[in-house]
mmCIF file of C-alpha atoms and ligand atoms in Angstrom:
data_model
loop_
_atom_site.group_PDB
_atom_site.id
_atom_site.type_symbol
_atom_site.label_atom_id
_atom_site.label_comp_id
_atom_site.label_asym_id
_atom_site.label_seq_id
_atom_site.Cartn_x
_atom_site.Cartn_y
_atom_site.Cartn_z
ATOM 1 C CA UNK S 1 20.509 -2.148 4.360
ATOM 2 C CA UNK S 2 18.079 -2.602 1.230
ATOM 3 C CA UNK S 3 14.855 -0.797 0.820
ATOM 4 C CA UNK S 4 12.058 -1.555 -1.690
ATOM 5 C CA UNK S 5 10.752 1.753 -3.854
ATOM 6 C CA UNK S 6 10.754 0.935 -7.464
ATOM 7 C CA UNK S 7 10.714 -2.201 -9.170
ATOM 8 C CA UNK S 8 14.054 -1.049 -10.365
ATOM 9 C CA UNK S 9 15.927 -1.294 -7.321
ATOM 10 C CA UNK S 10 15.931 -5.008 -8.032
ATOM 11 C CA UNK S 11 18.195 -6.299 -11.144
ATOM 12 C CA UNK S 12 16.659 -8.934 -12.887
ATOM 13 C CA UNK S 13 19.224 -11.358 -11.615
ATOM 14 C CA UNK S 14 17.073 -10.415 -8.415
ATOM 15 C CA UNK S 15 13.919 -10.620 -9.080
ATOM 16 C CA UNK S 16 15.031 -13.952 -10.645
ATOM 17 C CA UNK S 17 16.425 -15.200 -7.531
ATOM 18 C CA UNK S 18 13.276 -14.162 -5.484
ATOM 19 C CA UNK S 19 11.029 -15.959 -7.610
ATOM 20 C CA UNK S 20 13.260 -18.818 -7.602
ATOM 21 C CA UNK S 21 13.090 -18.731 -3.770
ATOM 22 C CA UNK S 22 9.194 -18.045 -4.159
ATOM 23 C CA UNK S 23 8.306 -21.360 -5.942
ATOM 24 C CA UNK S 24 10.669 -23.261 -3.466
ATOM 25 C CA UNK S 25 8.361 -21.642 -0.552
ATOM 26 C CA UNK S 26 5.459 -22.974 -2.607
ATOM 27 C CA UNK S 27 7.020 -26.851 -2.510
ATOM 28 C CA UNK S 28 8.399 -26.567 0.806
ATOM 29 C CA UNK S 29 6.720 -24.418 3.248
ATOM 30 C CA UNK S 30 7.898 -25.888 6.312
ATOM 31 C CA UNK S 31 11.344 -25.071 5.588
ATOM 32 C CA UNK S 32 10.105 -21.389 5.942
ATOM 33 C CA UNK S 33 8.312 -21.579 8.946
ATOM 34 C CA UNK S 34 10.750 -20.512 11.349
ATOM 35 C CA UNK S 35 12.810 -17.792 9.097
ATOM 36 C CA UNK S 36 11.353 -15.275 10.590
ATOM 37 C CA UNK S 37 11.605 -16.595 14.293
ATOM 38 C CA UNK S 38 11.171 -13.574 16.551
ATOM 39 C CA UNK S 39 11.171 -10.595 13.837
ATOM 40 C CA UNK S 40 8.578 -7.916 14.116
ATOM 41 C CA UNK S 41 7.244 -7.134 10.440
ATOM 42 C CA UNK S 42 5.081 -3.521 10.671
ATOM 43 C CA UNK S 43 2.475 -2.328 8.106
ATOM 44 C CA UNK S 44 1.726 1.043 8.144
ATOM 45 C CA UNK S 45 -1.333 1.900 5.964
ATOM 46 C CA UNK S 46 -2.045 5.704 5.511
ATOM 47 C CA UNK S 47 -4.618 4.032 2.545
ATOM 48 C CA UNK S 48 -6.573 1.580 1.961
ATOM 49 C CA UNK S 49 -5.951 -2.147 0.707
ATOM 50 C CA UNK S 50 -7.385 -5.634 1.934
ATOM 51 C CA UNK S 51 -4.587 -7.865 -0.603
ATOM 52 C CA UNK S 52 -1.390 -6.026 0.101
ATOM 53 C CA UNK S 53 -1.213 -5.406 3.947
ATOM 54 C CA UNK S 54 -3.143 -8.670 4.510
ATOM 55 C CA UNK S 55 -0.413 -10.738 2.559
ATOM 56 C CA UNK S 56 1.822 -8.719 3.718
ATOM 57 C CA UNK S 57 0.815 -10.176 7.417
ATOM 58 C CA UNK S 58 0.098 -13.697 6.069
ATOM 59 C CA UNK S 59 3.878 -13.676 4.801
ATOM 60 C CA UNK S 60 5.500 -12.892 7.622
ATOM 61 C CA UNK S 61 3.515 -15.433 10.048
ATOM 62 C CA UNK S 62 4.224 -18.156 7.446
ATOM 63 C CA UNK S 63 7.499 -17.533 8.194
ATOM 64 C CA UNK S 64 7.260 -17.630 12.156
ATOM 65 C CA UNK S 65 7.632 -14.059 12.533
ATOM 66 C CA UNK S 66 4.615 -11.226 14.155
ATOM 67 C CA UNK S 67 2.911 -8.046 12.825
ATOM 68 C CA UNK S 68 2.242 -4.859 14.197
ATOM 69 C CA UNK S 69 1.091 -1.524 12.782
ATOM 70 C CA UNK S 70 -2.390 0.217 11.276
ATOM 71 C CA UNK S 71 -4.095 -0.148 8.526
ATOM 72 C CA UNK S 72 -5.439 3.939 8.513
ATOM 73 C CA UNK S 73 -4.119 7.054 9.335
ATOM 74 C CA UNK S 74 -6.848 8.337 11.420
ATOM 75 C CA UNK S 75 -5.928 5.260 13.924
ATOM 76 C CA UNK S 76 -2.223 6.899 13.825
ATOM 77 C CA UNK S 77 -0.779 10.097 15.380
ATOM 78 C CA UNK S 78 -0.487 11.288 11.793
ATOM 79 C CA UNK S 79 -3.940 12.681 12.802
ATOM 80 C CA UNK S 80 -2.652 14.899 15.369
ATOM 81 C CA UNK S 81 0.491 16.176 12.733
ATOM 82 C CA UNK S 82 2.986 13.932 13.039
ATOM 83 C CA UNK S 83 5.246 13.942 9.884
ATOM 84 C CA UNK S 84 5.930 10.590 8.075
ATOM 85 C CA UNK S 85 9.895 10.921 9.079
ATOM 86 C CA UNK S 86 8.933 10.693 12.728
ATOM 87 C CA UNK S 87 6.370 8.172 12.039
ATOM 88 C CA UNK S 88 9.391 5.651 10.556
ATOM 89 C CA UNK S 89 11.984 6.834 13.202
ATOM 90 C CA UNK S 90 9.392 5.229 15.925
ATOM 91 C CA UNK S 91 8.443 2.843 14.588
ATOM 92 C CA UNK S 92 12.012 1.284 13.410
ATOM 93 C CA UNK S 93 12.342 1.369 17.652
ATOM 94 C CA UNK S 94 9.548 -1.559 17.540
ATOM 95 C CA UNK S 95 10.240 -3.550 14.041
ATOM 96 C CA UNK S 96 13.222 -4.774 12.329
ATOM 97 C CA UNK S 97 11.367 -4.223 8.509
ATOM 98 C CA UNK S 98 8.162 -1.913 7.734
ATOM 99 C CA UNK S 99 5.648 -1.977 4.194
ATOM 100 C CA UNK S 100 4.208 1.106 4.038
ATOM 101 C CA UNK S 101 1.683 2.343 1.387
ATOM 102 C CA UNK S 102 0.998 6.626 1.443
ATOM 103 C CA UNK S 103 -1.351 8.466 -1.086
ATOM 104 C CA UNK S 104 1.651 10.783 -1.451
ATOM 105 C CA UNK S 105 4.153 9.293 -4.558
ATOM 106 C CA UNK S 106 7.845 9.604 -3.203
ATOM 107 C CA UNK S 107 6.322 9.078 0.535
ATOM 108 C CA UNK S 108 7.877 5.827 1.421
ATOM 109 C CA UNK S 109 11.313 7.412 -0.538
ATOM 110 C CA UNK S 110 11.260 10.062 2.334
ATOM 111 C CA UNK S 111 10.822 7.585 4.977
ATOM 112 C CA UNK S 112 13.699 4.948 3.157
ATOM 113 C CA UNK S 113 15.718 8.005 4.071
ATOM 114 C CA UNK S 114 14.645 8.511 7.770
ATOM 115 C CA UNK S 115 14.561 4.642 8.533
ATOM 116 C CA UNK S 116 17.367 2.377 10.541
ATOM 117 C CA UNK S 117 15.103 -0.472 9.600
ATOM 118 C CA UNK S 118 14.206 -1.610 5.778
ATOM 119 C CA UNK S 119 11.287 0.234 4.066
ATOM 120 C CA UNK S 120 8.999 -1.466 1.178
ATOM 121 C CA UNK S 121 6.789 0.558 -0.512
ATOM 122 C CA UNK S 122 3.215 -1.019 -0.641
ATOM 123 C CA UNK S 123 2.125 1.706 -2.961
ATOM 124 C CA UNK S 124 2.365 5.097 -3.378
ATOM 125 C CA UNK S 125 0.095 7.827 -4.713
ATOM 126 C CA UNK S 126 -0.239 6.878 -8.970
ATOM 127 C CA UNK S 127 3.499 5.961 -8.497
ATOM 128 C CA UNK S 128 5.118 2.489 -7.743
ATOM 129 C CA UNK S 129 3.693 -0.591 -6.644
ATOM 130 C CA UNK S 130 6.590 -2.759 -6.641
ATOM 131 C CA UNK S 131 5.620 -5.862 -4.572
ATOM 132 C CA UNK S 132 2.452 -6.214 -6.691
ATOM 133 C CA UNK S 133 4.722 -6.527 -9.715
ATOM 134 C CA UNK S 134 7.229 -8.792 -8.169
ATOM 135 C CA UNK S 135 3.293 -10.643 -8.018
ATOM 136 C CA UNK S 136 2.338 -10.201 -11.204
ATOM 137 C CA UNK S 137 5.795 -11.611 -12.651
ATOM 138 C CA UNK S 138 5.653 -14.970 -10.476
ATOM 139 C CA UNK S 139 2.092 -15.261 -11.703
ATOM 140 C CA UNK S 140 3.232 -14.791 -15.492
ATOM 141 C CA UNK S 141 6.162 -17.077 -14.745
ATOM 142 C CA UNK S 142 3.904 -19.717 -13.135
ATOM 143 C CA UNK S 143 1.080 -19.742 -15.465
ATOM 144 C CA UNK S 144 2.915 -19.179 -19.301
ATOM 145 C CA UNK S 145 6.682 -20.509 -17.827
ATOM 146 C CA UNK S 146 8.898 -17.684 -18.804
ATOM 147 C CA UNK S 147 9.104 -13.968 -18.510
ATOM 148 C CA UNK S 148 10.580 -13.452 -22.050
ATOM 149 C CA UNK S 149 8.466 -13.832 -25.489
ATOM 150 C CA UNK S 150 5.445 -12.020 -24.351
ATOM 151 C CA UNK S 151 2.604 -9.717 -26.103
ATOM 152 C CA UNK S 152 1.201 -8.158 -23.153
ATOM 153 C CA UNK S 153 -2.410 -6.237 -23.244
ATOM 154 C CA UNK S 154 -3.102 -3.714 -20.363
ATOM 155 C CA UNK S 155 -6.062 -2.449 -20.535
ATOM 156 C CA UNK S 156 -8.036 0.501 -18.606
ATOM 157 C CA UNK S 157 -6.898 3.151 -16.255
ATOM 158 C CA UNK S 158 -3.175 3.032 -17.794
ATOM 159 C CA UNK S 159 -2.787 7.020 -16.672
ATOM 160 C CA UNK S 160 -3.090 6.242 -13.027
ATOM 161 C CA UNK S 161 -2.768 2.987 -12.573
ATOM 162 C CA UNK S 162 0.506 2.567 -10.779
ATOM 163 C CA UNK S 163 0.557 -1.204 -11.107
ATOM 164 C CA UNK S 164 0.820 -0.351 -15.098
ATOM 165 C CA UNK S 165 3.927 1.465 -14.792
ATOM 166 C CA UNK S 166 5.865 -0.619 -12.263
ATOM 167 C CA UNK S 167 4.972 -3.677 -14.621
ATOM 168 C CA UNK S 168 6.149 -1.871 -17.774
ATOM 169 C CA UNK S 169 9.437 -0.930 -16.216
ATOM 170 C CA UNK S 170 10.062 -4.726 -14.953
ATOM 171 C CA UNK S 171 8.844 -6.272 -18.436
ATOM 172 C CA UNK S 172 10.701 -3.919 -20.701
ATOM 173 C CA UNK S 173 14.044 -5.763 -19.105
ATOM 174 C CA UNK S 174 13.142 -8.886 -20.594
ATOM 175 C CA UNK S 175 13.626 -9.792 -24.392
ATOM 176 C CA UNK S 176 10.271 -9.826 -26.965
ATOM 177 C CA UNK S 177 8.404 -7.864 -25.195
ATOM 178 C CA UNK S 178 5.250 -6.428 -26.948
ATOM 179 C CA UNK S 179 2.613 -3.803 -25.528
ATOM 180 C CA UNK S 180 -1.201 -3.569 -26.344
ATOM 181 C CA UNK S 181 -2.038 -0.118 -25.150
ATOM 182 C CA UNK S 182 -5.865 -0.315 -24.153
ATOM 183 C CA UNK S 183 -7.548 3.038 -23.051
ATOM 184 C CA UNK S 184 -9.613 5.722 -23.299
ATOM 185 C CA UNK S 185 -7.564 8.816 -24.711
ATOM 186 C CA UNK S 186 -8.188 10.533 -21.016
ATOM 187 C CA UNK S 187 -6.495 7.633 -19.158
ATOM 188 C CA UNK S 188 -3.979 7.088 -21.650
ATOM 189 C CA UNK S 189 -0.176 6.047 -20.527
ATOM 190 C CA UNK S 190 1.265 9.002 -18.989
ATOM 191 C CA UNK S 191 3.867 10.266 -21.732
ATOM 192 C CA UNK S 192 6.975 9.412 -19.687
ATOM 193 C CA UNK S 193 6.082 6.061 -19.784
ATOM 194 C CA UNK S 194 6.275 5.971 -22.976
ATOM 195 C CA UNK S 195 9.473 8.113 -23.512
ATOM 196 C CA UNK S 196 11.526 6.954 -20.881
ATOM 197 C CA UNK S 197 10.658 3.282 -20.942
ATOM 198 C CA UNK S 198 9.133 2.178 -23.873
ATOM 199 C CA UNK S 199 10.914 3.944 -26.683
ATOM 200 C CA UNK S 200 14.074 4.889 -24.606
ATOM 201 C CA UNK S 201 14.154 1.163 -24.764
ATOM 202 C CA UNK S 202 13.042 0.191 -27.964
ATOM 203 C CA UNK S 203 10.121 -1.817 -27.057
ATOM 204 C CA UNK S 204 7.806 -2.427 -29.346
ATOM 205 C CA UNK S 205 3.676 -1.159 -28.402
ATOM 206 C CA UNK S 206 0.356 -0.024 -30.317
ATOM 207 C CA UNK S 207 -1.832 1.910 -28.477
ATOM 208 C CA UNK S 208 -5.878 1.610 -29.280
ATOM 209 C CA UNK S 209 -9.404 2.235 -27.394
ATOM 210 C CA UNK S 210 -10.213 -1.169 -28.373
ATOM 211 C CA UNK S 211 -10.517 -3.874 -26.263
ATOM 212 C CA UNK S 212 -10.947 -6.349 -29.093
ATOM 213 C CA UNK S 213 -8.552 -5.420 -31.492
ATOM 214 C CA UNK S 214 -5.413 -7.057 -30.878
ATOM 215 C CA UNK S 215 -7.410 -9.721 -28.820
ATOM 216 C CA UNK S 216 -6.067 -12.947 -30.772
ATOM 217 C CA UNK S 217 -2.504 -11.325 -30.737
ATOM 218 C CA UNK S 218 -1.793 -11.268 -26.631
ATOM 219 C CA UNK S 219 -0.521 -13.764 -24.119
ATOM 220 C CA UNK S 220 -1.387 -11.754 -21.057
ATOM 221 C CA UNK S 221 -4.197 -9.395 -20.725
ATOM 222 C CA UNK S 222 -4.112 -7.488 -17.590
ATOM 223 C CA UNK S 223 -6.885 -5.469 -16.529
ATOM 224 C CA UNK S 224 -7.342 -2.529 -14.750
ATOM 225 C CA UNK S 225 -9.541 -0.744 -12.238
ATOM 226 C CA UNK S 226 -10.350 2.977 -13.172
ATOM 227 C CA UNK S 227 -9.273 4.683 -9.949
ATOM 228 C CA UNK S 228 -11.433 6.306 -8.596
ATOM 229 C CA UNK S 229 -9.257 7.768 -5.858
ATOM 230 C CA UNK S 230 -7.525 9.827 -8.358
ATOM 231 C CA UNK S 231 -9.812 11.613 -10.418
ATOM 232 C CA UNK S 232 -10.033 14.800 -9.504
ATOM 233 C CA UNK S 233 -13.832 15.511 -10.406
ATOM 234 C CA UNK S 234 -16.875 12.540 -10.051
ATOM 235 C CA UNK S 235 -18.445 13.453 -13.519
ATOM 236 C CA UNK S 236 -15.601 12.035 -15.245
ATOM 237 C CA UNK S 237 -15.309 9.039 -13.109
ATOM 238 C CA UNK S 238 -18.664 7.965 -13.648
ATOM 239 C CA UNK S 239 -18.429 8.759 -17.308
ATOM 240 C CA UNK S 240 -15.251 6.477 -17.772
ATOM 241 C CA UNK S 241 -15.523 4.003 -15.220
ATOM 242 C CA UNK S 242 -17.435 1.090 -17.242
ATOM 243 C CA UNK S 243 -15.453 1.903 -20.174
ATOM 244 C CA UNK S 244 -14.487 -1.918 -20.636
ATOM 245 C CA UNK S 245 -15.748 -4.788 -19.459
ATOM 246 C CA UNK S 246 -14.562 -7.673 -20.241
ATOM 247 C CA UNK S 247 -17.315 -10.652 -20.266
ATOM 248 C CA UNK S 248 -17.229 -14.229 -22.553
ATOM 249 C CA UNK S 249 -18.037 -12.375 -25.819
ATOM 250 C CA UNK S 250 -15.455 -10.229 -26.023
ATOM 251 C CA UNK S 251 -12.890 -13.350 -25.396
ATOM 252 C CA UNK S 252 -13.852 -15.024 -28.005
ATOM 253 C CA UNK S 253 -10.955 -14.542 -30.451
ATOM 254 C CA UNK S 254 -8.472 -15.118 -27.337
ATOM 255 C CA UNK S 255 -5.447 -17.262 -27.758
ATOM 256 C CA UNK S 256 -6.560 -20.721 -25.235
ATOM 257 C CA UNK S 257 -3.821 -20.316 -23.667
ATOM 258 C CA UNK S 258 -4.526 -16.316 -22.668
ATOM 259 C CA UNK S 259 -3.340 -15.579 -19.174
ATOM 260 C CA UNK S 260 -6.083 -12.907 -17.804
ATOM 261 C CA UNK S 261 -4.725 -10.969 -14.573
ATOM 262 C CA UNK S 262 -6.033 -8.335 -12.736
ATOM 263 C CA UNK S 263 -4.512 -6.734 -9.775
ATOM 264 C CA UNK S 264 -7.586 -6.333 -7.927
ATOM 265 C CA UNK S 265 -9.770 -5.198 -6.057
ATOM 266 C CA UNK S 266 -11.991 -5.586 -9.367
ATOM 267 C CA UNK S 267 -15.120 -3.365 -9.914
ATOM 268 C CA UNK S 268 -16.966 -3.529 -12.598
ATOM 269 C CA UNK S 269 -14.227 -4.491 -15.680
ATOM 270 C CA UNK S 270 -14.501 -8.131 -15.816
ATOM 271 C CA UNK S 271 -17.662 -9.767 -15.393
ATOM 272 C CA UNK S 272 -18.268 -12.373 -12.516
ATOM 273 C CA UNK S 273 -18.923 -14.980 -15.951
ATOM 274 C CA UNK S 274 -14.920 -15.085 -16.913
ATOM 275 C CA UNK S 275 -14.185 -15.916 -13.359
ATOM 276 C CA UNK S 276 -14.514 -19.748 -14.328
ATOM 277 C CA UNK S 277 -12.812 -19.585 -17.203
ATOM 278 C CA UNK S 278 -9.639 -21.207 -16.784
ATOM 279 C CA UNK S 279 -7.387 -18.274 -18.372
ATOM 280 C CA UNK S 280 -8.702 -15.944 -15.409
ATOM 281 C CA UNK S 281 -5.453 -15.841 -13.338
ATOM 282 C CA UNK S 282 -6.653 -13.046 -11.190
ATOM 283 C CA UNK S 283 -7.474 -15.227 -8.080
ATOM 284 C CA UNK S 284 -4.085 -17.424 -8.319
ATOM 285 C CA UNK S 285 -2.102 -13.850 -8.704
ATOM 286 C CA UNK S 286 -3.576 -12.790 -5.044
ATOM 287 C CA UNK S 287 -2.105 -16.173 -3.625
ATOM 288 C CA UNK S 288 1.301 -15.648 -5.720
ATOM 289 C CA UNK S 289 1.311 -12.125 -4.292
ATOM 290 C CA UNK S 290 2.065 -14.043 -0.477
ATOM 291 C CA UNK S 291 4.901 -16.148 -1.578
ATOM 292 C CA UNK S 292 6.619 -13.666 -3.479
ATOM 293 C CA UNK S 293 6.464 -11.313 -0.636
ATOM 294 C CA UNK S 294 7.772 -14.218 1.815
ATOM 295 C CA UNK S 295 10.858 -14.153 -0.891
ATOM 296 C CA UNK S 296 11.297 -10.456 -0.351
ATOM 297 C CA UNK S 297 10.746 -10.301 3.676
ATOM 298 C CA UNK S 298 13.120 -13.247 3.625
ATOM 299 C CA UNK S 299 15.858 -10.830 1.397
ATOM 300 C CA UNK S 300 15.870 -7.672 2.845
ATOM 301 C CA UNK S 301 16.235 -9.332 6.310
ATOM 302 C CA UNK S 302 19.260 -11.262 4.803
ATOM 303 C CA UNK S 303 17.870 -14.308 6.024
ATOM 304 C CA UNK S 304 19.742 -17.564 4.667
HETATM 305 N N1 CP R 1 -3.546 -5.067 -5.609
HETATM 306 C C1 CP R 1 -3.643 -4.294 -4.498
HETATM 307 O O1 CP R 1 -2.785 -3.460 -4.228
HETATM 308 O O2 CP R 1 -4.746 -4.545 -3.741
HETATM 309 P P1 CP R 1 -5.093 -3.800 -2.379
HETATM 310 O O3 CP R 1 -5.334 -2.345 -2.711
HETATM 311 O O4 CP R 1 -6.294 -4.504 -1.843
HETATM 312 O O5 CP R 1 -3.889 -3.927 -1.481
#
């Protein structure tokens, strides 16, 4: 049985083969419809998201298949104590693969180890995200048609921003790739990040507070939200949360071909005026995000 925790529990031969399978469910999604015939697929939310356990849902229905679960833990009996191992051992009784997302990083590791049914982690604590970077590579594959070759710009909340470090740790597997570091010095990328990935792996990066600096240079620029969840006091949040926007202006030097992404929700750090620019991505990533997720229902149910 195969669980989802880290990106890296996929090889890239993997991940290749699910986004493979994800762009065939894009052309063909009638063959998919009845995958999933009679499989129970339950989300179990202890935070909140609208993109992730909605897709999540939308996935497994595309592919004939039903939904149960919650999408808080005050609807669960986590409010009256109930640990998250006997959370997963009840509800593996009612569902043959669960997503779970947990404020707690290493939560949905715990319950991986508890579980007789699948686990994928929808996101835990300032940890992993991994199904939103399995998104954000079918998007980058879609929109600039390879994975490899890249000088990538993240910008914003790189010190908790667990979609950051699961899509470092995917992208450093590929060849060429280049980092643009983009943050304020508080919410810079956490130092293991860089030691463990980045130079452990020789791949090349700059870091900056800059938004416009290496502009011209990127192919992707992914922005970030400054979460808000995380910070431990609100003076600092409100003192760093508008740190970059990014509006027309500032795109001006940007390669035509820039792929903007975003893993959203958005809040203030891109302005409603790039939203019809046709290198804004961030709209076609949230559709990706179902497909790719189709892909991975489809694999750890080893369904042919
Ligand atoms: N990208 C993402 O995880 O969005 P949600 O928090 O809405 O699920």
């Amino acid at each position: 049985m195969r669980n989802l925790i880290d990106i890296v529990d996929l090889s890239v031969e993997e991940i290749n083969e699910l986004i493979k399978v994800a762009k065939d469910i894009i052309q063909n999604k009638e063959k998919y419809s009845h995958k999933c015939d009679g499989k129970k697929l339950a989300t179990l939310f202890f935070e909140p998201s609208t993109r992730t356990r909605l897709s999540f849902e939308a996935a497994m229905m595309e592919l004939g298949g039903n939904v149960i679960g919650f999408s808080e833990a005050s609807s669960s009996s986590t409010a009256k104590g109930e640990s998250v191992a006997d959370t997963i051992r009840t509800v593996g009784c009612y569902s043959d693969i669960i997503a779970m997302r947990h404020p707690k990083e290493g939560a949905p590791l715990v319950a991986s180890e508890k579980s007789v049914v699948p686990i994928i982690n929808a996101g835990d604590g300032g940890h992993h995200h991994p199904t939103q970077t399995l998104t954000d590579l079918l998007t980058i594959h879609c929109e600039k048609g390879r994975l490899e070759n890249l000088t990538i710009g993240l910008c914003g909340d790189l010190k908790f921003g667990r979609t950051v470090h699961s899509l470092i740790t995917a992208m450093a597997r590929y060849q060429n790739i280049k980092f643009v570091l983009i943050s304020p010095k508080e919410l810079e990328i956490p130092e293991y990040v860089k030691k463990e990935i980045l130079e452990k792996n020789n791949i090349p990066y700059v870091e900056t507070n800059d938004m416009e600096e290496y502009m011209n240079e990127l192919d992707i620029l992914y922005m970030t939200r400054v979460q808000k969840e995380r910070f431990f006091n609100e003076e600092d949040y409100l003192r760093l949360k508008d740190y970059y926007i990014l509006n027309k202006e500032k795109l001006e030097k940007a390669k035509e071909d820039l792929c903007i992404m975003h893993p959203l929700p958005r809040v203030n750090e891109i302005s409603v005026e790039v939203d019809d620019d046709k290198r804004a991505c961030y709209f076609k990533q949230v559709e990706y995000g179902k497909y790719i997720r189709m892909a991975l229902i489809l694999k750890l149910l080893e369904v042919k």
